[in-house]
Short mmCIF file of C-alpha atoms in Angstrom, two decimals:
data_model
loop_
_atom_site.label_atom_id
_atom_site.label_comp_id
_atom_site.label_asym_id
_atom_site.label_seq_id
_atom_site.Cartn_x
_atom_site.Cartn_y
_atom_site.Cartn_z
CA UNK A 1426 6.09 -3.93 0.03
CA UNK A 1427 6.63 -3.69 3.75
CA UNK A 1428 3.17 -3.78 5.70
CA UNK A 1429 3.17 -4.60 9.02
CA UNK A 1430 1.46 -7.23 11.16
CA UNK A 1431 -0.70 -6.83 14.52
CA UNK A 1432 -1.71 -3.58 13.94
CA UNK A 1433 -3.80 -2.22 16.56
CA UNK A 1434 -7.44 -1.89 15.18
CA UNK A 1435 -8.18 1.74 16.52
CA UNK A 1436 -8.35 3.76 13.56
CA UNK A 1437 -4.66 5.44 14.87
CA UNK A 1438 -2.43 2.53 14.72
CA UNK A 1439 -0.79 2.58 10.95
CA UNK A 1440 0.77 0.32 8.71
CA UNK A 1441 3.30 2.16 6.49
CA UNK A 1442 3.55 0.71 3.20
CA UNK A 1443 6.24 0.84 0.79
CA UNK A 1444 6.06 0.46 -2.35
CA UNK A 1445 8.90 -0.65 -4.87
CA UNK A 1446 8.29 -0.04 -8.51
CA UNK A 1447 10.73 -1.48 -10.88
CA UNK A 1448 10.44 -2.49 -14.80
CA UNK A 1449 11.15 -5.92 -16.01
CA UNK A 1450 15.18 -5.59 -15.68
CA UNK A 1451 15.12 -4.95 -12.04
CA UNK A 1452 15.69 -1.37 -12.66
CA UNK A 1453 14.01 1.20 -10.08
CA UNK A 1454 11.52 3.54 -11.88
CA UNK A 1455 11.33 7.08 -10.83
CA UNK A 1456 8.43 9.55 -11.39
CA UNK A 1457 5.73 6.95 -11.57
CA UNK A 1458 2.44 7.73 -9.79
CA UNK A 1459 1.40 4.69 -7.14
CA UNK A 1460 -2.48 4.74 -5.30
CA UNK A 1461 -3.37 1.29 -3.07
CA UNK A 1462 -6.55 0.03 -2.33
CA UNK A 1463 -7.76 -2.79 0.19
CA UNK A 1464 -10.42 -4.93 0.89
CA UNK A 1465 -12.23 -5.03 4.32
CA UNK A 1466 -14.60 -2.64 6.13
CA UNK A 1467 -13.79 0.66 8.19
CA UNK A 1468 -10.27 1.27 6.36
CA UNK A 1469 -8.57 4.74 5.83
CA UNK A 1470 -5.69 4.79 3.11
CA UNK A 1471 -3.52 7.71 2.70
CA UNK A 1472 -2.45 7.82 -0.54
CA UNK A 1473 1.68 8.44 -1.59
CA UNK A 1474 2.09 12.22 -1.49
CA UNK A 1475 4.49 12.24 -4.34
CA UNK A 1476 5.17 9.88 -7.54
CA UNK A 1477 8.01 7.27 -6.94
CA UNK A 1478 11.33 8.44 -6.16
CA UNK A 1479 15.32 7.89 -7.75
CA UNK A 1480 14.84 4.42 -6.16
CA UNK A 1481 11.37 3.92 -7.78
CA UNK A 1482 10.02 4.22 -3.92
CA UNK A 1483 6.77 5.35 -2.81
CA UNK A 1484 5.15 5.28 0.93
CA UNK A 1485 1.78 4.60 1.58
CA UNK A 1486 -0.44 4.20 4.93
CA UNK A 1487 -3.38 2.50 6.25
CA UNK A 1488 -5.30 2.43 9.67
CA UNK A 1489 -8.60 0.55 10.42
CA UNK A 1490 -10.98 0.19 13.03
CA UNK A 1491 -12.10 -3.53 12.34
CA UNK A 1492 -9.70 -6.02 13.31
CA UNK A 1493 -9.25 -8.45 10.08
CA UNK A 1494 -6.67 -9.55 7.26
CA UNK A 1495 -6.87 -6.76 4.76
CA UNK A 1496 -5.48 -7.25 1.09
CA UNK A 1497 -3.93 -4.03 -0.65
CA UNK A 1498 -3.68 -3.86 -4.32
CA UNK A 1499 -1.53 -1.60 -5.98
CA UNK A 1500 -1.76 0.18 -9.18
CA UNK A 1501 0.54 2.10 -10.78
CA UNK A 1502 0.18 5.06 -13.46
CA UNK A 1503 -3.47 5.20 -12.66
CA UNK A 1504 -4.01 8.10 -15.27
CA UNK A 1505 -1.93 6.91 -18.25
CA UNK A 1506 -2.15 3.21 -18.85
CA UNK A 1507 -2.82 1.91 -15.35
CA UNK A 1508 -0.70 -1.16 -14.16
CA UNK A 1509 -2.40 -3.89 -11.37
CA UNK A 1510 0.62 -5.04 -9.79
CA UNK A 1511 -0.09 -8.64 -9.25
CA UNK A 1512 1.67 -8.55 -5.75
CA UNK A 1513 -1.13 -8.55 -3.37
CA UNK A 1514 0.38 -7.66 0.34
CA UNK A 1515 -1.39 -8.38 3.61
CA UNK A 1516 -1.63 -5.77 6.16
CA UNK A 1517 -3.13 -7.81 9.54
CA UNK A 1518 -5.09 -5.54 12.10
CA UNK A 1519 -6.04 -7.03 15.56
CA UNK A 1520 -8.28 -5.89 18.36
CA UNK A 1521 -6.89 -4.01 21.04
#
C-alpha cells in the first residue's frame, strides 16, 4: 500500500491507494477482486475499477471531510472466499 499523509480534509483532496496482492511465494496475483474500507466519519472510498492486474496491482481512492487518522482494511476476493489482509494502512487527513 501507498496512502498518503496530510491530506487536505475537503472532501476533494485524495489519497490514492495501491494495493499489492501477492500469494505466500511473493508471486503477484492477477485477476483477483480488491474493495477497502476505513474507519472514521465523513469518508468517500472509490472502489478499484478492475480486479488486480499482471502485477497483482489494484488502485483505490479515498477523500474525507473530517480531519483524523483513518485505518483502511483490505479484503480481497470478497465474493468467493473473502481474504482480510492483515496489513492495516493509515491514510492521515488534516484540516485545511
Amino acid at each position: 500500500m501507498t496512502p498518503r499523509i496530510g491530506v487536505v480534509a475537503d472532501g476533494i483532496a485524495l489519497s490514492t491507494l495501491t494495493i499489492t496482492v501477492v500469494d505466500s511465494t511473493g508471486t503477484p496475483m492477477p485477476g483477483q477482486i480488491v474493495e477497502i474500507a476505513s474507519d472514521g466519519t465523513n469518508n468517500t472510498s472509490v472502489q478499484p475499477p478492475t480486479a488486480t492486474d499482471a502485477a497483482g496491482q489494484a488502485i483505490a481512492t479515498i477523500a474525507s471531510t473530517t480531519a483524523e487518522l483513518k485505518v483502511i482494511s483490505i479484503t480481497v476476493n470478497s465474493a468467493g472466499t473473502p481474504v482480510v489482509l492483515t496489513t492495516q494502512p493509515t491514510v492521515e487527513f488534516i484540516g485545511d
